[in-house]
Structures are given as C-alpha cells and as structure tokens.
Amino acid sequence: MLKIGDIEMKNPVVLAPMAGVCNSAFRLTVKEFGAGLVCAEMVSDKGIVFNNQKTIEMLYIDEREKPLSLQIFGGEKETLVEAAKFVDKNTNADIIDINMGCPVPKITKCDAGAKWLLDPNKIYDVVAAVVDAVEKPVTVKMRIGWDENHIYAVENAQAVERAGGKAVAVHGRTRAQMYEGKADWNVIKQVKEAVSIPVIGNGDVQTPQDAKRMLEETGVDGVMIGRAALGNPWMIYRTVRYLETGELIPEPSVREKIDVCILHLDRLIALKNEHIAVKEMRKHAAWYLKGIRGNAKIRNAINECSTREELVSLLTNFAAEVEEKQQSSAQAV
Ligand SMILES: Cc1cc2nc3c(=O)[nH]c(=O)nc-3n(C[C@H](O)[C@H](O)[C@H](O)COP(=O)(O)O)c2cc1C
C-alpha cells in the first residue's frame, strides 16, 4: 500500500498536480471519486514568502480532500525553505511536495521546476534543508531528466532519498519533451529499483488498464493520473475499481457527466466568485463534453457565457437533447 511518511493512502491512485486545474473544487470532486491521494496545483514559494494574497488563497484545503499533497516551486533554497515552513505551520496539507518537473521557460529560467534535474547535489542540498525545517513529510515530483543527454532520474531520486525525502513521483518524460512523445516507463522502473522510498509513476496513464500495466511493469507504489482526469473524475473511480476487482465499469451517462460538471462549477463559484468561476469552467466544461457527439455547437456557446445560469442551462439542455436522440434511436432499433 502507498504510504508516505506516516500518511497511509487507501489506494495507490493519485491525482497529479495540475496548474490552473487542481484547486480545492476539482480536487474534492476527484476525491469523492475515490482517489487515494490528491495533489494541489503548484504554488510559488516567493508568492508565499511575500504574502501575495492570491497565492495564500491557493493554499485553501477542505478537510474532506485529505490526504493531500501541496506542491511548492522555486529556484532558491532559502525561499523554498521559508515557503515550506509556512505550509507546514499554516495549512492542513499532509505532504509538502517540491516541483522539479515544470518545463515552462518562465519557471526554468528562475532555476525552478525541471532546472533542478541537472544537478543531484543541488537536489540533495535543497531537499535536506526543507526536510530539516518542517514536520510534514517532504516529497519531490520530477521528470526523468532535462533532455535525452541528461537523464539523471536515478541519481536525482537517490539524492531525494538521502536527503530525507519520503517519496518521489516520476513523470517519464524529459523537460525537452514537454508533453510530446511517449513517457519512458523503463526509467521509472529503474528509479523504483534504485531507491527504497515509495515511487509514484506518472505519464500516459489514459485508461484503468494503463494504470494496472504501469504498476505491474515498473513495480511502482502508486500511479499518478493527470490529463486523463480532466473533465473525467470518474477515470479515478474506474481505475480504483479496476485495480481492486478487475471490473471495468462503463463510462457514465451524459446526464451524470453534466451533473458532475455542475457540481464542480458550484464548488468553483464558492471558492472564487461567479464571474471568475464561470470563465475558468469553460475549459473544464469542454473537457467534460469531450467525446459526446454533437458537442461542437455547445462548446462554442459555452465560450461566450458568463453566468452560472447561462452555463447550467446550456449544459442541461444539451443533456436533454442527447438523451432524446438516444431514446429515439433506441426506439428505431
Ligand atoms: C494543465 C496541466 C498543468 C500541470 N501543472 C503541473 C503542476 O502544477 N505541477 C506539476 O508537478 N506538474 C504539472 N503538470 C504535469 C502533470 O502533473 C503530469 O506530470 C503530466 O501531465 C503527465 O501525466 P499524464 O500523462 O497523466 O497527464 C501539469 C500538466 C498539465 C496538463
């Protein structure tokens, strides 16, 4: 079973941290679909240290989301330590995670995110300093390397372990790959074989069967799901059930998808405000509708709407339309 420090997860299925996505509204929804662990979107260490109001708001965690891992990013030891101390004392996060995977130039040019991957000694130094400063378990989420010539996943994970880190999550791509190409699960396996702390595998888990395959092929302790959960929190539930029983439960109906989308919207409104939430929800709604026939028209309309009422009525009308079509084609058979 996946156990990080003293925190025991009820299953090995982990929601990946995703900036602009994994706030409390989405995390709680995914949690209710059974995730063993949910990860919060990355938060700037400097934003925390300088008490930026928006950043501090990102630290909100609903008790029902727990266990939860809160990720900070930064390129300097001093501010990462200060931010970690703040998270340790002032939030109900269970785990403090350090981002060593973000590939975006805005982040790496400040020596943060994936830039850490070029130097295991620096990783040791920063992780040891953070571990020393806090009570909560410290983990690192990393990519396998900077580019194909600098794949130091094993050395980097060993540095985390030596420094007192309690787990590593490994995304099987290099920084140079961004989100292209295939995640290399072989390197994830090498990391698992090289350390004794828990390893969470990540990258290209698109179906419950992929999750099982990753666990079997690499031996990892947990499997982290990112993009496949976008607008699709039941991916988590289906994966948990598949791993536990071998049963592949069907995708939910359109009505169920829309109901969850509206629940997510209402949570986002409670967290932010209607104006911001509806705007943010446009991308989520498009994800919830992915794969449903005839969604192109409604997706355009969603991008225009600015109130809860408009969005809910678009979604419910669409669900009714789809159900009607399904009924008439069933009658025709
Ligand atoms: C929209 C988006 C935002 C992301 N933000 C973060 C982040 O804040 N921190 C992080 O460590 N990884 C972040 N990632 C990377 C994911 O956590 C994950 O490693 C990556 O998507 C690969 O997993 P997947 O194939 O299951 O999507 C993000 C990915 C996406 C698609």
XYZ file of C-alpha atoms and ligand atoms in Angstrom:
364
model
C 0.000 0.000 0.000
C 1.158 3.522 -0.728
C 2.468 5.116 2.468
C 4.345 8.417 2.567
C 5.914 9.110 5.954
C 3.095 8.240 8.338
C 0.373 9.020 5.811
C -1.353 5.917 4.511
C -3.333 6.092 1.313
C -6.380 3.859 0.928
C -5.361 3.015 -2.636
C -2.429 3.743 -4.970
C -4.300 6.093 -7.328
C -3.010 9.666 -7.211
C -4.408 12.785 -8.881
C -1.482 14.661 -10.493
C -0.838 18.295 -9.635
C -2.079 20.486 -12.480
C -1.728 24.267 -12.510
C -4.994 26.059 -13.223
C -6.916 22.836 -12.590
C -6.172 21.255 -9.210
C -7.780 23.734 -6.855
C -9.992 22.648 -3.974
C -13.140 22.495 -6.176
C -11.679 19.949 -8.596
C -9.666 18.066 -6.001
C -12.674 17.480 -3.770
C -14.686 16.239 -6.731
C -11.909 13.820 -7.691
C -11.519 12.786 -4.062
C -15.185 11.852 -3.950
C -14.472 9.555 -6.870
C -12.083 7.668 -4.616
C -8.543 8.985 -5.229
C -6.028 7.663 -2.690
C -4.142 10.962 -2.758
C -4.849 14.301 -4.413
C -2.139 16.816 -5.312
C -2.668 20.544 -5.376
C -1.533 22.767 -8.233
C 1.959 24.216 -7.877
C 2.276 27.319 -5.710
C 5.070 29.877 -5.932
C 7.452 29.905 -2.967
C 8.016 33.625 -3.406
C 4.264 34.251 -3.549
C 4.005 32.565 -0.151
C 7.037 34.311 1.325
C 5.858 37.744 0.146
C 2.340 37.002 1.393
C 0.740 37.544 -2.008
C -2.989 37.332 -1.378
C -3.822 35.273 -4.459
C -1.063 32.800 -3.598
C -2.213 32.467 0.003
C -5.757 31.761 -1.245
C -4.339 28.859 -3.266
C -3.377 27.171 -0.007
C -7.003 26.546 0.975
C -7.738 22.870 1.592
C -11.105 21.357 2.514
C -10.731 18.701 5.245
C -12.627 16.253 3.033
C -9.811 16.318 0.448
C -7.280 14.752 2.781
C -4.797 13.150 2.442
C -3.461 15.927 0.233
C -0.063 16.854 -1.099
C 0.690 20.543 -1.572
C 3.337 21.417 -4.138
C 5.626 24.430 -3.995
C 8.021 25.603 -6.680
C 11.047 27.842 -6.628
C 14.683 28.016 -7.700
C 16.344 29.058 -4.452
C 16.862 27.078 -1.283
C 16.150 29.963 1.101
C 12.715 30.851 -0.238
C 11.712 27.208 -0.707
C 12.577 26.568 2.944
C 10.619 29.617 4.105
C 7.603 28.688 1.962
C 7.713 25.088 3.186
C 7.771 26.299 6.809
C 4.686 28.400 6.125
C 2.852 25.466 4.526
C 3.938 23.253 7.424
C 2.574 25.559 10.110
C -0.387 27.219 8.435
C -2.116 24.653 6.230
C -3.771 21.302 6.713
C -1.789 19.710 3.857
C -0.447 16.269 4.728
C 2.596 16.295 2.466
C 4.859 19.053 1.110
C 5.978 18.371 -2.451
C 8.710 20.217 -4.352
C 8.234 20.729 -8.078
C 11.242 19.579 -10.105
C 9.410 18.909 -13.311
C 7.815 22.052 -14.666
C 9.237 22.536 -18.194
C 7.938 26.067 -18.860
C 10.763 28.567 -19.637
C 9.287 31.211 -17.324
C 9.869 28.749 -14.461
C 13.127 27.083 -15.523
C 14.870 30.392 -16.193
C 14.475 31.120 -12.471
C 16.256 27.794 -11.762
C 12.931 26.281 -10.646
C 10.951 23.279 -11.911
C 12.853 20.939 -14.223
C 16.053 23.022 -13.945
C 16.832 21.211 -10.673
C 17.184 17.958 -12.624
C 20.617 18.916 -13.926
C 22.296 18.654 -10.535
C 21.701 15.855 -7.992
C 23.926 17.633 -5.461
C 21.754 20.718 -5.541
C 18.699 18.494 -5.179
C 20.237 16.872 -2.110
C 21.053 20.249 -0.620
C 17.608 21.796 -1.076
C 15.615 18.720 -0.065
C 17.748 18.244 3.072
C 17.195 21.893 4.023
C 13.420 21.646 3.551
C 13.214 18.322 5.398
C 15.129 19.859 8.327
C 12.795 22.823 8.509
C 9.397 21.098 8.570
C 7.431 18.376 10.351
C 5.340 17.156 7.415
C 6.798 14.581 5.016
C 8.605 16.113 2.040
C 8.424 14.610 -1.450
C 9.640 15.584 -4.913
C 7.894 15.353 -8.247
C 10.369 15.165 -11.105
C 10.739 14.413 -14.768
C 13.263 11.757 -15.801
C 15.759 14.394 -16.918
C 16.447 17.665 -18.661
C 16.866 16.183 -22.133
C 17.911 12.860 -23.636
C 21.567 13.585 -22.840
C 20.866 14.411 -19.207
C 18.698 11.661 -17.780
C 19.691 11.642 -14.094
C 16.439 10.223 -12.740
C 18.166 7.538 -10.673
C 20.816 9.880 -9.216
C 18.210 12.549 -8.562
C 15.812 10.168 -6.809
C 18.679 8.779 -4.723
C 19.593 12.336 -3.750
C 15.998 12.898 -2.591
C 16.113 9.707 -0.540
C 19.475 10.527 1.072
C 18.210 13.982 1.946
C 15.271 12.539 3.874
C 12.586 12.901 1.196
C 9.745 10.461 1.826
C 8.720 9.690 -1.785
C 9.320 10.655 -5.414
C 6.855 10.945 -8.240
C 8.459 10.425 -11.635
C 6.968 11.671 -14.891
C 8.574 9.571 -17.618
C 9.445 12.476 -19.918
C 12.385 14.845 -20.150
C 11.991 18.574 -19.912
C 12.841 18.829 -23.622
C 9.892 16.585 -24.475
C 7.415 18.908 -22.764
C 4.211 16.856 -23.255
C 5.235 15.270 -26.581
C 6.411 11.771 -27.369
C 5.977 8.846 -25.043
C 6.633 8.639 -21.332
C 9.517 6.247 -20.686
C 8.269 3.805 -18.053
C 11.566 1.952 -18.202
C 13.356 4.809 -16.459
C 10.566 4.884 -13.863
C 11.278 1.206 -13.244
C 14.999 1.926 -12.845
C 14.183 4.559 -10.229
C 11.932 2.132 -8.346
C 14.758 -0.408 -8.279
C 17.293 2.171 -7.076
C 15.541 3.633 -4.014
C 13.647 2.311 -1.002
C 11.269 5.242 -0.563
C 7.917 4.929 -2.373
C 7.924 5.798 -6.064
C 4.848 7.088 -7.857
C 4.857 6.535 -11.610
C 3.405 9.125 -13.963
C 2.912 9.717 -17.656
C 0.480 8.438 -20.254
C -1.908 6.598 -17.961
C -5.016 7.051 -20.054
C -7.136 4.103 -19.010
C -7.602 1.927 -15.918
C -5.771 -0.826 -17.813
C -2.781 1.511 -18.328
C -2.669 2.085 -14.568
C -2.521 -1.648 -13.898
C 0.130 -2.087 -16.561
C 2.268 0.676 -15.085
C 2.067 -0.848 -11.604
C 2.980 -4.284 -12.970
C 5.678 -3.260 -15.443
C 7.531 -0.797 -13.237
C 6.773 -2.066 -9.716
C 5.898 1.456 -8.534
C 3.934 2.016 -5.330
C 1.470 4.493 -6.774
C 0.160 5.582 -10.115
C -0.425 9.256 -10.846
C -3.063 10.378 -13.326
C -3.101 13.841 -14.887
C -4.665 14.647 -18.220
C -6.917 11.601 -18.289
C -8.769 13.031 -15.269
C -9.513 16.381 -16.912
C -13.302 16.645 -17.133
C -13.243 12.983 -16.223
C -13.047 12.471 -12.451
C -14.693 9.048 -12.824
C -11.450 7.930 -14.502
C -10.158 7.797 -10.935
C -13.116 5.754 -9.703
C -12.946 3.395 -12.671
C -9.207 2.913 -12.078
C -9.589 2.248 -8.356
C -12.345 -0.299 -9.050
C -10.383 -1.951 -11.854
C -7.275 -2.310 -9.687
C -9.302 -3.673 -6.776
C -11.680 -6.030 -8.563
C -10.652 -6.302 -12.222
C -14.059 -4.935 -13.139
C -14.137 -2.294 -15.871
C -17.200 -0.229 -15.113
C -18.759 1.662 -18.010
C -18.361 5.389 -18.623
C -21.131 7.433 -17.004
C -24.132 8.680 -18.962
C -24.199 12.189 -20.426
C -26.615 13.249 -17.669
C -24.214 12.013 -14.989
C -21.305 13.814 -16.638
C -23.262 17.072 -16.767
C -24.352 16.699 -13.128
C -20.730 16.323 -12.022
C -19.726 19.267 -14.204
C -22.368 21.440 -12.484
C -21.249 20.241 -9.034
C -17.687 21.210 -9.979
C -18.937 24.608 -11.213
C -20.799 25.289 -7.967
C -17.728 24.408 -5.928
C -15.620 26.719 -8.060
C -18.155 29.532 -7.550
C -17.994 29.001 -3.778
C -14.180 29.061 -3.942
C -13.678 32.055 -6.229
C -16.724 34.018 -7.407
C -19.289 33.517 -10.147
C -17.523 35.639 -12.745
C -14.093 34.018 -12.354
C -15.533 30.528 -11.832
C -17.680 30.571 -14.972
C -14.735 31.798 -17.043
C -12.465 29.088 -15.614
C -15.164 26.491 -16.012
C -15.331 26.982 -19.784
C -12.261 24.821 -20.362
C -13.451 22.239 -17.849
C -16.896 22.071 -19.466
C -15.247 21.395 -22.840
C -13.317 18.545 -21.201
C -16.476 17.123 -19.603
C -18.161 17.155 -23.003
C -15.235 15.556 -24.841
C -16.266 12.564 -26.890
C -20.008 13.278 -26.715
C -21.453 13.509 -30.208
C -22.735 16.889 -31.312
C -20.783 18.852 -28.691
C -19.130 21.331 -31.098
C -22.049 23.765 -31.137
C -22.490 23.876 -27.396
C -18.738 24.256 -26.856
C -18.782 27.495 -28.835
C -21.761 28.749 -26.837
C -20.035 27.846 -23.571
C -17.114 30.054 -24.503
C -19.475 33.014 -24.665
C -21.345 32.534 -21.424
C -20.570 34.484 -18.282
C -23.134 33.490 -15.642
C -23.945 30.268 -13.812
C -27.499 30.388 -15.106
C -26.388 30.533 -18.747
C -23.836 27.773 -18.342
C -26.170 25.453 -16.420
C -28.971 25.934 -18.912
C -26.649 25.194 -21.867
C -25.418 22.030 -20.178
C -28.810 20.719 -19.062
C -30.436 21.451 -22.421
C -27.605 19.617 -24.142
C -28.000 16.613 -21.835
C -31.759 16.557 -22.569
C -31.114 16.775 -26.334
C -28.625 13.906 -26.239
C -30.973 11.782 -24.134
C -33.823 12.433 -26.545
C -31.687 11.383 -29.516
C -30.569 8.267 -27.653
C -34.185 7.350 -26.867
C -35.377 7.829 -30.426
C -32.531 5.788 -31.877
C -33.195 3.036 -29.293
C -36.869 3.011 -30.349
C -35.871 2.790 -34.005
C -33.884 -0.398 -33.332
C -2.673 21.584 -17.430
C -1.515 20.933 -16.726
C -0.946 21.547 -15.617
C 0.122 20.941 -14.947
N 0.619 21.534 -13.817
C 1.546 20.879 -13.052
C 1.948 21.377 -11.775
O 1.449 22.399 -11.286
N 2.904 20.677 -11.108
C 3.458 19.523 -11.597
O 4.316 18.922 -10.953
N 3.077 19.018 -12.794
C 2.130 19.656 -13.509
N 1.685 19.105 -14.689
C 2.206 17.789 -15.115
C 1.314 16.655 -14.608
O 1.278 16.618 -13.203
C 1.784 15.304 -15.145
O 3.101 15.094 -14.725
C 1.758 15.234 -16.682
O 0.526 15.749 -17.189
C 1.931 13.790 -17.173
O 0.914 12.945 -16.682
P -0.354 12.493 -17.602
O 0.196 11.808 -18.821
O -1.147 11.572 -16.715
O -1.090 13.746 -17.948
C 0.648 19.716 -15.394
C 0.088 19.116 -16.541
C -0.983 19.697 -17.192
C -1.583 19.003 -18.391
